[in-house]
Structures are given as C-alpha cells and as structure tokens.
Coordinates of C-alpha atoms in Angstrom, one line a residue:
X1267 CA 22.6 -21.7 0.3
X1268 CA 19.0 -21.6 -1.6
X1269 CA 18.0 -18.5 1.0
X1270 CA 21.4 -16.3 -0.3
X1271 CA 20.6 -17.5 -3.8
X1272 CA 17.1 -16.0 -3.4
X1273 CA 18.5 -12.8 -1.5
X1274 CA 20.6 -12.2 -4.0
X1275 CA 17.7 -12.5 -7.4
X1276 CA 16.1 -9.8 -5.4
X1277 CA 18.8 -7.9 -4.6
X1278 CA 19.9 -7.6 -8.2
X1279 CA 16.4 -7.4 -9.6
X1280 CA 16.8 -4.0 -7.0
X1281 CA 19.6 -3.0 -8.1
X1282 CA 18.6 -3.2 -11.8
X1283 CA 15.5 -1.5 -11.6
X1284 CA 17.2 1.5 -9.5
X1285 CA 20.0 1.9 -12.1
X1286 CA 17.5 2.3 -15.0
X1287 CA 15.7 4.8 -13.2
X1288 CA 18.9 6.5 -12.5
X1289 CA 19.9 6.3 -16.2
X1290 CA 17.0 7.4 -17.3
X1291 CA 16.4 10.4 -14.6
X1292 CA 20.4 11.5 -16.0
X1293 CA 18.8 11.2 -19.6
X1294 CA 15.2 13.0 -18.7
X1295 CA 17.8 16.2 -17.2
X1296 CA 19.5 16.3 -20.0
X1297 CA 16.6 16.8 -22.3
X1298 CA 15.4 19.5 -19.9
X1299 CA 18.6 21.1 -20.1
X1300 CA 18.7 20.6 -24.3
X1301 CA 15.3 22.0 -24.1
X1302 CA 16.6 25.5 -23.0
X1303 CA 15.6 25.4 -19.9
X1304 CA 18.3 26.0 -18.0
X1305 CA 18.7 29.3 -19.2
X1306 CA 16.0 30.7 -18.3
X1307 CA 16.3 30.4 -14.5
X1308 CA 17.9 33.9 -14.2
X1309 CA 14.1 35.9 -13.7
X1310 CA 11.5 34.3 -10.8
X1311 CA 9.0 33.3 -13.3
X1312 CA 11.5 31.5 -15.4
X1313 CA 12.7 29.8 -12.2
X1314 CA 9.0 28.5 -11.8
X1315 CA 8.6 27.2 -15.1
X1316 CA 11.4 25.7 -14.9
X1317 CA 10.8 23.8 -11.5
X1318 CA 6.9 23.1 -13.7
X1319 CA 8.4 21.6 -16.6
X1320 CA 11.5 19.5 -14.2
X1321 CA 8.5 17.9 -12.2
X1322 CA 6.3 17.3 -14.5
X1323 CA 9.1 15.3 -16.7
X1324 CA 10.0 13.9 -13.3
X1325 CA 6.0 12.7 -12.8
X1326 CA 5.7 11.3 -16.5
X1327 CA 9.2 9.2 -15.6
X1328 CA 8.1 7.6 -12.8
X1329 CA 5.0 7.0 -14.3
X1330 CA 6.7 4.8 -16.8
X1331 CA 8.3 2.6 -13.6
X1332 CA 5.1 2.3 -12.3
X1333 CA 3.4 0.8 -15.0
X1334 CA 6.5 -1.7 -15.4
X1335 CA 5.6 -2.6 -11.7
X1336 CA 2.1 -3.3 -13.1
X1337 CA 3.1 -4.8 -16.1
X1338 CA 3.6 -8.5 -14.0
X1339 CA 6.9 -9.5 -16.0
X1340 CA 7.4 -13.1 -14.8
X1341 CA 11.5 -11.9 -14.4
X1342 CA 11.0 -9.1 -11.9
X1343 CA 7.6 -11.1 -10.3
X1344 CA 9.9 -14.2 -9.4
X1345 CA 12.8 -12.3 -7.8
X1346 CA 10.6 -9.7 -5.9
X1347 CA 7.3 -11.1 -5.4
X1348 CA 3.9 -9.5 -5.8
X1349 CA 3.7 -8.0 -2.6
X1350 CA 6.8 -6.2 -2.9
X1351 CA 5.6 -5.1 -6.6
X1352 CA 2.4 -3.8 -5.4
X1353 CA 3.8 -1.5 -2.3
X1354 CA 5.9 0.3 -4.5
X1355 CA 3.6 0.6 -6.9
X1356 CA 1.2 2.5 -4.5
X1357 CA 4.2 4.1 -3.3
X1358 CA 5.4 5.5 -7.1
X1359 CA 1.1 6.2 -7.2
X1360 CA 1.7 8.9 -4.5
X1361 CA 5.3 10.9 -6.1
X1362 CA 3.5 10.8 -9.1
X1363 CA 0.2 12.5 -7.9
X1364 CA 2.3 15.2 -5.8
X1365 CA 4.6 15.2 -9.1
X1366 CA 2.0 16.5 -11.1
X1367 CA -0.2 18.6 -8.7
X1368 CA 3.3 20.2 -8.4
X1369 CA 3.6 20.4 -12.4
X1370 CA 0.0 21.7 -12.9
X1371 CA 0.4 24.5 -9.8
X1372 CA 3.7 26.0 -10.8
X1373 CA 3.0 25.9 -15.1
X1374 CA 0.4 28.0 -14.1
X1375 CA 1.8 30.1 -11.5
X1376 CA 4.7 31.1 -14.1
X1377 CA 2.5 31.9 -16.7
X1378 CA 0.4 34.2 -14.3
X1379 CA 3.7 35.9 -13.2
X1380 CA 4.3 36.1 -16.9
X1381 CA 1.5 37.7 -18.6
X1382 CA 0.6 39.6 -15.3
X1383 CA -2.9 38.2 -14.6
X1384 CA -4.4 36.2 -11.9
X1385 CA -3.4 32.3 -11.2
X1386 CA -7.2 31.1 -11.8
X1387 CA -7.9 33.3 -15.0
X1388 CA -4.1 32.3 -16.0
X1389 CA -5.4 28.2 -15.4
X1390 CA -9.0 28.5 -17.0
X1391 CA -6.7 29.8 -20.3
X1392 CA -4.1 27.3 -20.6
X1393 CA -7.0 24.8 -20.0
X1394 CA -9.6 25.7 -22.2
X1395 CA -7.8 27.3 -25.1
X1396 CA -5.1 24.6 -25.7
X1397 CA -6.5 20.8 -26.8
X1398 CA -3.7 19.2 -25.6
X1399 CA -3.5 20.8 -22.4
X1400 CA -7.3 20.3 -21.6
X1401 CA -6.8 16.4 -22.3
X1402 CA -3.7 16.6 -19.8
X1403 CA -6.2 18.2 -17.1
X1404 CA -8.3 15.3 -17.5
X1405 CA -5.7 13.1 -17.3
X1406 CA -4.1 15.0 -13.8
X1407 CA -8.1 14.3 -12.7
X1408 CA -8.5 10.7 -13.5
X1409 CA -5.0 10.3 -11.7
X1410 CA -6.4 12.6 -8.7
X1411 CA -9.5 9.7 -8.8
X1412 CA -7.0 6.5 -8.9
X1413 CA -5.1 7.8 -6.0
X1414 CA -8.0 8.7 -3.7
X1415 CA -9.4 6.0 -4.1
X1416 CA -6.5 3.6 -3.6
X1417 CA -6.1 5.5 -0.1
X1418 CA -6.4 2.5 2.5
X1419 CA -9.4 4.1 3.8
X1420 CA -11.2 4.2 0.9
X1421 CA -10.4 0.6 0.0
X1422 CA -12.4 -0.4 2.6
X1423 CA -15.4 0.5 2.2
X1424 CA -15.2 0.0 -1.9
X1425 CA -16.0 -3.0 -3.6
X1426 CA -13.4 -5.0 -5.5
X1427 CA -15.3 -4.5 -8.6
X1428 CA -15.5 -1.0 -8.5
X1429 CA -11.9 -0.5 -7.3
X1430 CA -11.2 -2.0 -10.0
X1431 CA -13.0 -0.1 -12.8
X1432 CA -11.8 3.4 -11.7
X1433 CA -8.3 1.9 -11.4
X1434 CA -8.7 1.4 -15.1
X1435 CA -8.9 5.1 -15.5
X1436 CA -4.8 5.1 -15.0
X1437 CA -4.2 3.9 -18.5
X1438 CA -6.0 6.0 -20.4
X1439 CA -4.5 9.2 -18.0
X1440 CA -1.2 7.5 -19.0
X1441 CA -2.2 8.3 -22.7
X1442 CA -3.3 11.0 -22.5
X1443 CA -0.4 12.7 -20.3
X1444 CA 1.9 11.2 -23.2
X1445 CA 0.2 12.9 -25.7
X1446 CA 0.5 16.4 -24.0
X1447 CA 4.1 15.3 -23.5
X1448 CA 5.1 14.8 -27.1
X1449 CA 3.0 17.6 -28.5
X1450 CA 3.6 20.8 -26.9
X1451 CA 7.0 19.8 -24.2
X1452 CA 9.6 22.0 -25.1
X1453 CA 11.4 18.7 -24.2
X1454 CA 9.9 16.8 -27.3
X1455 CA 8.3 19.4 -29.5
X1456 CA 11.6 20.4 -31.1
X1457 CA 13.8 17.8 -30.2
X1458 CA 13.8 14.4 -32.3
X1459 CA 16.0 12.7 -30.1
X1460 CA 13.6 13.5 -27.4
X1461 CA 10.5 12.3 -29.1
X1462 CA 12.0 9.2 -30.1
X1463 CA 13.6 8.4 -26.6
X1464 CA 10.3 9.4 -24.7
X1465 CA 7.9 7.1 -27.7
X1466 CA 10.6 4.2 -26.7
X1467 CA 10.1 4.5 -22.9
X1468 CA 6.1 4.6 -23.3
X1469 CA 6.1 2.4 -25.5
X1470 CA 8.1 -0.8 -24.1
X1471 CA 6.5 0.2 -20.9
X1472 CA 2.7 0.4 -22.1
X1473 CA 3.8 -2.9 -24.5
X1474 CA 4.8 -4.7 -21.3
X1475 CA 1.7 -4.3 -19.5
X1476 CA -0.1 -5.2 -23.1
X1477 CA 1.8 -8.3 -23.5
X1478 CA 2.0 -9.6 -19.6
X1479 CA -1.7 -8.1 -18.2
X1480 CA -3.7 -9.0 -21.6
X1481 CA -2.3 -11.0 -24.4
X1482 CA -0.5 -13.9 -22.1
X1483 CA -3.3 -14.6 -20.5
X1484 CA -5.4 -14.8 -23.8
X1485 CA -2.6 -17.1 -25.1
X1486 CA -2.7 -19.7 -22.1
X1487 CA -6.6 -19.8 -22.3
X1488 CA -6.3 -20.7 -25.6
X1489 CA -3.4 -23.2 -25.4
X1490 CA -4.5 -24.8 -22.1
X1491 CA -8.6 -24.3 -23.0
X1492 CA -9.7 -23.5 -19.3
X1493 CA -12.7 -24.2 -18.4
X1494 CA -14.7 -24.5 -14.9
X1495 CA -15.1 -28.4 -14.2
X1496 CA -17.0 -28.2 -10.6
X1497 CA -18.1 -25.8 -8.5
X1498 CA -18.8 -27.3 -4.8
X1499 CA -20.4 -25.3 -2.3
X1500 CA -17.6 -25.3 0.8
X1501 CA -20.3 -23.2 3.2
X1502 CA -23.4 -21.0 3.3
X1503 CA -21.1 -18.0 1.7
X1504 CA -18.3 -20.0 0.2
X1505 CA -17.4 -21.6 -3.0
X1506 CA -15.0 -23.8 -4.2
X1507 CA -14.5 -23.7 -8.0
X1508 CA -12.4 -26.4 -10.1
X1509 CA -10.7 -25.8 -13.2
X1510 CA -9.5 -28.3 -16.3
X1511 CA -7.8 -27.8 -19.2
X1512 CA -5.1 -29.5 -21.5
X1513 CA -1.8 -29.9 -20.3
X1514 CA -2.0 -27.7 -17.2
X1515 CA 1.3 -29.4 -16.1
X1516 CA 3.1 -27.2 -18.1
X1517 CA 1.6 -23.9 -16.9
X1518 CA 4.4 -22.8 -14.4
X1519 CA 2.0 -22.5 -10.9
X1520 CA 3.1 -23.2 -7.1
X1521 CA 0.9 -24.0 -4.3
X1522 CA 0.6 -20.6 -2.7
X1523 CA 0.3 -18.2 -5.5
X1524 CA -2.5 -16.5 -7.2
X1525 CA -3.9 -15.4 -10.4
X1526 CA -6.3 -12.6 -11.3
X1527 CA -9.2 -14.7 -12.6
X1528 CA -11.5 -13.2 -15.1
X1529 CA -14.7 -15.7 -16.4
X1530 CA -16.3 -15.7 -19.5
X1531 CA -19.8 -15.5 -18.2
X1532 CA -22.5 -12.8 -18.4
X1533 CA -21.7 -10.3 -15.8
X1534 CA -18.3 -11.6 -14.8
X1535 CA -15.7 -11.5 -18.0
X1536 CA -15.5 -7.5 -17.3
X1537 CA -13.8 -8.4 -14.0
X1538 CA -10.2 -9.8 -13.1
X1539 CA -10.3 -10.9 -9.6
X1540 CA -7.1 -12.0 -7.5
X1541 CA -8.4 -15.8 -5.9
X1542 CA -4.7 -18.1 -4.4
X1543 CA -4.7 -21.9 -5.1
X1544 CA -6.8 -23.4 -2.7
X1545 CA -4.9 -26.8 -3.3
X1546 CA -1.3 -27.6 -4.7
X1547 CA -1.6 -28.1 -8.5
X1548 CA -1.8 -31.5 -9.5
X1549 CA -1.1 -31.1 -13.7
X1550 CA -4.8 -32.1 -14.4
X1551 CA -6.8 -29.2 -12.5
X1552 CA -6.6 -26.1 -10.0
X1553 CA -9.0 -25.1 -7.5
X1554 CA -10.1 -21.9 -6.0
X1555 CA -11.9 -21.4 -2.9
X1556 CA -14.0 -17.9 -2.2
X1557 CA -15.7 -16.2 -0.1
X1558 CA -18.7 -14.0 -1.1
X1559 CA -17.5 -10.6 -0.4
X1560 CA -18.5 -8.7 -3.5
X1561 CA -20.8 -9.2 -6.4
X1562 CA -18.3 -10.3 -8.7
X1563 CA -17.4 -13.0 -6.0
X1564 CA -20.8 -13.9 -4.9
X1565 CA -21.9 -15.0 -8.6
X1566 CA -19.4 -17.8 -8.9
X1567 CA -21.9 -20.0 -6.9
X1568 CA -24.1 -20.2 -9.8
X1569 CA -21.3 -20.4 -12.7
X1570 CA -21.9 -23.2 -15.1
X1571 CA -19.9 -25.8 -15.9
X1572 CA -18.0 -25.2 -19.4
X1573 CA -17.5 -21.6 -18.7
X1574 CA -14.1 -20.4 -20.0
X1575 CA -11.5 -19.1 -17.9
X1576 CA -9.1 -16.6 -18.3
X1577 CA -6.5 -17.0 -15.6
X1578 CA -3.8 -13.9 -15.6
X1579 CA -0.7 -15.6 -13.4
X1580 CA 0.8 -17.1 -11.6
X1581 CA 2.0 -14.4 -9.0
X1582 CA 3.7 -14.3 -5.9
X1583 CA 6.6 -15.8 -4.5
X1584 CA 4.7 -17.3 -1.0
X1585 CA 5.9 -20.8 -2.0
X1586 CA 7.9 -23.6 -0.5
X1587 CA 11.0 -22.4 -2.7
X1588 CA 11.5 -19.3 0.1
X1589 CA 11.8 -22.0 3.2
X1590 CA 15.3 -21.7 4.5
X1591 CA 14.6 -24.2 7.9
X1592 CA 13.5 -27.7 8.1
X1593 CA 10.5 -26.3 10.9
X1594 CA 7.7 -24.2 9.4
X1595 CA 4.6 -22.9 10.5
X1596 CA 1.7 -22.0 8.5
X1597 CA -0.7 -18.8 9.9
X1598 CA -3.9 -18.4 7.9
X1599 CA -6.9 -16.7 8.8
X1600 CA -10.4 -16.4 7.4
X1601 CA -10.2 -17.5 3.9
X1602 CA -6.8 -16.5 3.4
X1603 CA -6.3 -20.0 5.1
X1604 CA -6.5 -21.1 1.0
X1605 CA -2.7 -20.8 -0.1
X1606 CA -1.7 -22.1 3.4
X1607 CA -4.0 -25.1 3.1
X1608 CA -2.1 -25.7 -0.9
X1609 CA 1.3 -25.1 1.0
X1610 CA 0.8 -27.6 3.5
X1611 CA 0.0 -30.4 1.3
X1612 CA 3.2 -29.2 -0.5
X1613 CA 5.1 -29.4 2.7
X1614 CA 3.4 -33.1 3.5
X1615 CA 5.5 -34.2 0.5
X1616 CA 8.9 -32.4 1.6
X1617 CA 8.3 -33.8 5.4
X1618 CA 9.1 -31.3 6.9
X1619 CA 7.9 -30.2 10.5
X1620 CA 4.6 -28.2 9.7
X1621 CA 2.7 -26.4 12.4
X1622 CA -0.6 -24.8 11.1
X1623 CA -2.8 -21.9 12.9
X1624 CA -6.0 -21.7 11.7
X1625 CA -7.4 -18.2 12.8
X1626 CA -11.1 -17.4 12.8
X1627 CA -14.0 -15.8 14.4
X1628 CA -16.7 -18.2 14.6
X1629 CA -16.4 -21.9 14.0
X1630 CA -18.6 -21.9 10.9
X1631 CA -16.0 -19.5 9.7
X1632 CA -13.7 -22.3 9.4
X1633 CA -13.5 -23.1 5.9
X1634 CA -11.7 -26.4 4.8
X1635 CA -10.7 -27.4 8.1
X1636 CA -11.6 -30.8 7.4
X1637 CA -8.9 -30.9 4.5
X1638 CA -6.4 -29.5 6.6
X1639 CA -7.1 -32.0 9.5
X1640 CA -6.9 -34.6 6.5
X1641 CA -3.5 -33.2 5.5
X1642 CA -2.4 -33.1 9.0
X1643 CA -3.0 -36.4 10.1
X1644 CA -1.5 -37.9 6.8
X1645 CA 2.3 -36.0 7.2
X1646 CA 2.1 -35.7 11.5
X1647 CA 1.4 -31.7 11.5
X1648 CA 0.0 -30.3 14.2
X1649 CA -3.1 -27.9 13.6
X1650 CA -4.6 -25.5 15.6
X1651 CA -8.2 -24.0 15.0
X1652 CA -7.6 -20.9 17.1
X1653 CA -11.4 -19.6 17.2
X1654 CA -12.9 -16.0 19.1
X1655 CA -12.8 -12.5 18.4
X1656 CA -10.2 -10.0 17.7
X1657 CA -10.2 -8.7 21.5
X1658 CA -10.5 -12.1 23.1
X1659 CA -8.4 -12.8 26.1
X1660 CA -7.2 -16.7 26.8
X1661 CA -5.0 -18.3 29.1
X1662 CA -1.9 -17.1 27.5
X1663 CA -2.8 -13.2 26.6
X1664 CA -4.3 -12.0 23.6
X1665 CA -5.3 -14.5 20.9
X1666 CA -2.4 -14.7 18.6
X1667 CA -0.5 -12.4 20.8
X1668 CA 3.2 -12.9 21.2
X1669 CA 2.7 -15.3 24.3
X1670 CA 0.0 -17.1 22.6
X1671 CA 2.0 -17.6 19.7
X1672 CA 4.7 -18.9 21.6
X1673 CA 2.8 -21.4 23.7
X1674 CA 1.3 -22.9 20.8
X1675 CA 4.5 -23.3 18.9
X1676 CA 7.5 -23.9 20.9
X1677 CA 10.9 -22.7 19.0
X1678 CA 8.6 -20.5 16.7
X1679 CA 12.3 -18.3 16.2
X1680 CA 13.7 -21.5 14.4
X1681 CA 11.1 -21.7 11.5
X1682 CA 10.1 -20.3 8.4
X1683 CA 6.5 -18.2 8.7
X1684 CA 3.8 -18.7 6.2
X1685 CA 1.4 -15.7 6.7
X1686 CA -1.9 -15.3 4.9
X1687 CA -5.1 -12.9 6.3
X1688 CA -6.6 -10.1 6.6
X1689 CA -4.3 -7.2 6.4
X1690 CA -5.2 -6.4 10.4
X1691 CA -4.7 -9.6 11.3
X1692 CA -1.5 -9.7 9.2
X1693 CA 0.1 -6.9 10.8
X1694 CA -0.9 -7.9 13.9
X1695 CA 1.0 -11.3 13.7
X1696 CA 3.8 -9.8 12.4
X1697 CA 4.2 -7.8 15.4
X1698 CA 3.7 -10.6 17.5
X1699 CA 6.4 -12.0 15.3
X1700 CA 8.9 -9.3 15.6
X1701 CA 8.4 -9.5 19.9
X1702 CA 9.2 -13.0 19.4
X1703 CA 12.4 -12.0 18.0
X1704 CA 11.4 -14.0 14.8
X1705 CA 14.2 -12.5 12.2
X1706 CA 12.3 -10.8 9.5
X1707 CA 13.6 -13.2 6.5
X1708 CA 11.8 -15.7 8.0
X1709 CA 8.4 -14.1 7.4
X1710 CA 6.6 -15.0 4.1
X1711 CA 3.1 -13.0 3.7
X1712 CA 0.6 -12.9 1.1
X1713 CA -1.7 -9.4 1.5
X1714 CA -5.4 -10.4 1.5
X1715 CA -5.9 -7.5 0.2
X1716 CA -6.6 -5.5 -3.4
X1717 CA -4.5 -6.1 -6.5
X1718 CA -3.6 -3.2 -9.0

C-alpha cells in the first residue's frame, strides 16, 4: 500500500508540473497571437519572424520550468526525487539551447530577408546597435557555455569546482534574457497584461530558487549553528567529517540523502558540494565521508574544528520510505558505498533481510568496511566485499554481471535495490538488473555524479 501511495505523489507531482506548463504554453500563444503576430505570416519573412519570436518565447518558458527544477522545493523533491529532478533539468538544458540558437538564427534571417542585406551584416546590426539585444547575445553565449559543458563528456574531465562556477553563469543569462524579453518583445513591450504575466512567472520562479538554494540554507545554519566537530582521517585520500549543532533532530534528514555542503573556511565557502550521509542521523550530529577528488574536496582534511557549515538539503528520495519488500539489497561501490552504509544501519533497526555488495577495485579502496562488517554482524546481514577490476572475470562471469549477481544473492527479483556508484558502474548494475528480470520499481539509485 505505502509503494501505490508513493507512485501516486509522483505521479501527481507529474501531472501538476505538466499541466502548468500546458497552461502556461496556451497563455505564452496567446500573447504571441495578441502581439500581432499572427498576422503577419502571409509574406516568407514574416513567416520567419514569426517562427523567431514563437521559439524564442517557447525557450524563455521552459527556461522558467527549468529553474523550478533547480529551485529544490522540498514538495516536488519529496515526490520526485533528486535524480529525477536533475535529468530533466539537463533535459529542459538542451530544448532550451536549440530553442534559442533557433530564436537567434531565424530573428536574424527575417530581418536580412527584410531589409535585403546579408544574414552576418543583418546579425552584427541587431547586435551592436541595440543594448538590449547585445545583453541577450551574451546571455544566448553564457547558455551556449552551461550546456557544453554540462555535455557528459565534458563532465568528466572537469572539476567539480569549476563545473560549478560556469554553471553559475545560467542565472545571470536568465536575467539578462528577461530583460531583452520585457524591453523590446513585441509580446511585452506594448502589452501590460504581458509584462505583468511574464514579471510573475520570472519572478516566483527566480524567488523559488532564492528562497530554497540560498536563504533556507542560511536560515538552518543560523537556527541549528553548524559547525564541524571532528574530522577523522578514514584512508590515505579519505575524510570523514562530523557535524553538531543545536537541535539537529528537527532538521528533516534520512539516512541516504545528501546535501550540497558549502564551509565557511578560506578557499571553500565559494563552493556548494553534494557529500550523502555517511551514517543515519542520530539528532545530535551528521557525518560525511569524502574522497579527495577535487580541490574543494581534498581541503577538508585540514578543516578546523569550529568551522561553520552551511548545509543546503536534505535531497533525494533513496531512503528506507521507497522499500516495498521485506528482502533488500544494498549495491555501493567506491565511496558511493556512504548512503548505503547510513541505510543499512537504518534497515538493522527495521530487521529486515539486508544483503550488502560492497564493489571496489583494490582492497585499500574499501572505505568503511569495518563499519559495515560492524553493522552486519549486529542485525545478521550478509556482506560482500566484491574486489578486482572492471574487466575481471570470476567463477560466475563478469564481476557484478547478471550471473554474479545472482549467485551472490539468491531471489535478488524479490527485493528492493539500493544502488549507489559511479555512473558506469551504475548503469552497468542496472543492466545486470534488468537480465535478472528485477522489475524496474524495485530499483532505487542515487547518481554519483554532478549536481546542478
């Protein structure tokens, strides 16, 4: 009953989401169509404005759904979860830069065809001899920036912290796209109902994102004043880092969630990174565990202890609450073992029948496997440290390979899946998964992997 409840949040936090858009794209038509655009679609050059002006209003709208998606507001991150959130959100990314290459190319090509001169000439005008349009251009090539490099490709070879940085660039290309909007759309420009309609949207969209991404957070360090309490060395390139605070019990964090964690501390408070619970949250403290993969990451060694700590979260929905079976198993590899390790000693309260795979490539890799073997012991779970490289061969196929999986965990069809790693090894195991004929409600991941 508790998995059609769940189905159903989603499902209607869906639904929602898609009928405002569809409200909102009926509304966004109708202001073209106010705008006199429609009636120009008799010559070719007026059918290309036209199709300009459509996409472009079309780009700035889904703009606005895209920075909801950002905007982490807790009613749309319980029912959906941050993964979903964050693969639509790169999915919106990519209509909204074709949106607006489309926008930019046919504004100018109708112009061109209008005043009879060449499409470059035509583009260096509109550019450099109209303000607002030369703040638009900049926008359309901080948004060009953003989407390159949030490509796949270029994630992985980018550090976190400058990932990060350039994604900043979307807001102020959000601003700066609105203010061509408002100023010179034919939409907007002489139509008040327009303005006010498109000042709303912007506005409760940007004052989401405000009040979730900056001012929450701000609030809760001030309420809860967290602080860093410990930091324990865990292995040669991890850290384990242990936050207090007052009355932690009330802040509303699961064992298998996240925050984006941003310390106060010379070097680090510019940067928000995205660290799970490394053990369930106990009302007194939380505790992260990383892995030196970045600059930003490698400096927590040598925080002090005192340092404030702004915590943006919780996210995610990989917690106990989506287990539909009494059986689970637990998958975690590298350090994305952490929010398997805090679900297991969640589940060692629940009793119910845990099986753990602990996936790595050396043994040193194996990063609180002590704990774990602790945690096992104490509820009867069985754990296995499944050690080699990604090509190794054992006795039952391919490590973590659909026959491996299956000889390690007998019935694996008849339990919920906990899935934390790399985003190889992720998809990987969910193949395996999906030969085991594991149904696909079953499987609960958390992407090891960049957050916007």
């Amino acid at each position: 009953m508790r998995s059609i409840r769940r189905g159903t949040r989603a499902g209607d936090a869906q639904w929602w989401l898609l009928a405002l858009l569809a409200l909102n794209a009926m509304w966004v038509v109708d202001l073209f169509v106010l705008g006199g655009e429609a009636g120009v679609l008799a010559g070719p050059q007026g059918l290309v404005l036209a199709l300009g002006r459509l996409t472009g209003l079309g780009g700035a709208l889904v703009l606005v759904l895209q920075l909801v998606l950002i905007a982490r507001v807790p009613w749309l991150e319980r029912r959906l979860g941050m993964d979903r959130l964050t693969s639509w959100h790169r999915w919106t990314g990519s209509w909204i830069l074709w949106l607006v290459l489309a926008h930019v190319v046919l504004i100018t090509v109708g112009y061109a065809e209008q005043d009879g001169s060449p499409v470059l000439p035509e583009f260096a005008s509109l550019v450099l001899e109209t303000r607002d349009v030369l703040l638009a251009a900049a926008g359309t090539l901080l948004l060009v920036v953003v989407g390159a490099t949030s490509a796949r490709a270029a994630r992985r070879w980018m550090r976190y912290e400058t990932w990060h940085l350039l994604h900043l660039g979307a807001y102020l290309a959000v601003v700066l796209g609105f203010l061509h909007q408002v100023t010179i759309g034919n939409d907007f420009a002489a139509n008040p109902i327009g303005r006010a309609y498109w000042w709303t949207l912007y506005g409760a969209a940007l004052g989401a994102v405000l009040v979730f991404r900056f001012l929450l957070p701000i609030w809760r360090m001030v309420r809860h004043d967290t602080r860093v309490v410990a930091v324990v060395p865990e292995g040669p390139d991890v850290v384990s880092v242990h936050i207090g605070g007052r009355r932690l019990d009330r802040l509303p964090a699961r064992a298998g969630q996240f925050f984006l964690w941003r310390f106060v501390a010379k070097g680090l408070w510019t940067q928000a990174h995205p660290y799970s619970l490394s053990a369930m949250p106990n009302g007194k403290t939380l505790r992260i565990t990383v892995k030196a993969l970045g600059d930003g990451s490698a400096a927590l060694r040598n925080l002090r202890v005192g340092t404030r700590v702004l915590a943006e979260g919780p996210y995610g929905a990989f917690t106990a609450e989506q287990c539909t079976r009494r059986g689970v198993l637990l998958i975690g590899g590298g350090v994305g073992v952490t929010p398997i390790r805090a679900l297991l000693e969640e589940f060692s309260r629940t009793r119910n029948d845990v099986v753990v795979l602990y996936r790595v490539r050396d043994r040193q890799d194996a990063v609180l496997v002590s704990e774990l073997q602790w945690l096992a012991q104490r509820v009867g779970a069985r754990l296995h440290v499944v050690i080699g490289p990604a090509t190794a061969i054992g006795r039952h196929g391919p490590i973590m390979g659909p026959q491996h999986i299956a000889a390690l965990v007998p019935g694996v069809r008849h339990r919920d899946v906990f899935l934390c790693g790399p985003p190889g090894m992720t998809d990987a195991v969910l193949g395996a998964l999906r030969d085991l004929e594991v149904p696909r409600d079953q499987c609960h991941t958390e992407r090891f992997a960049f957050a916007a």
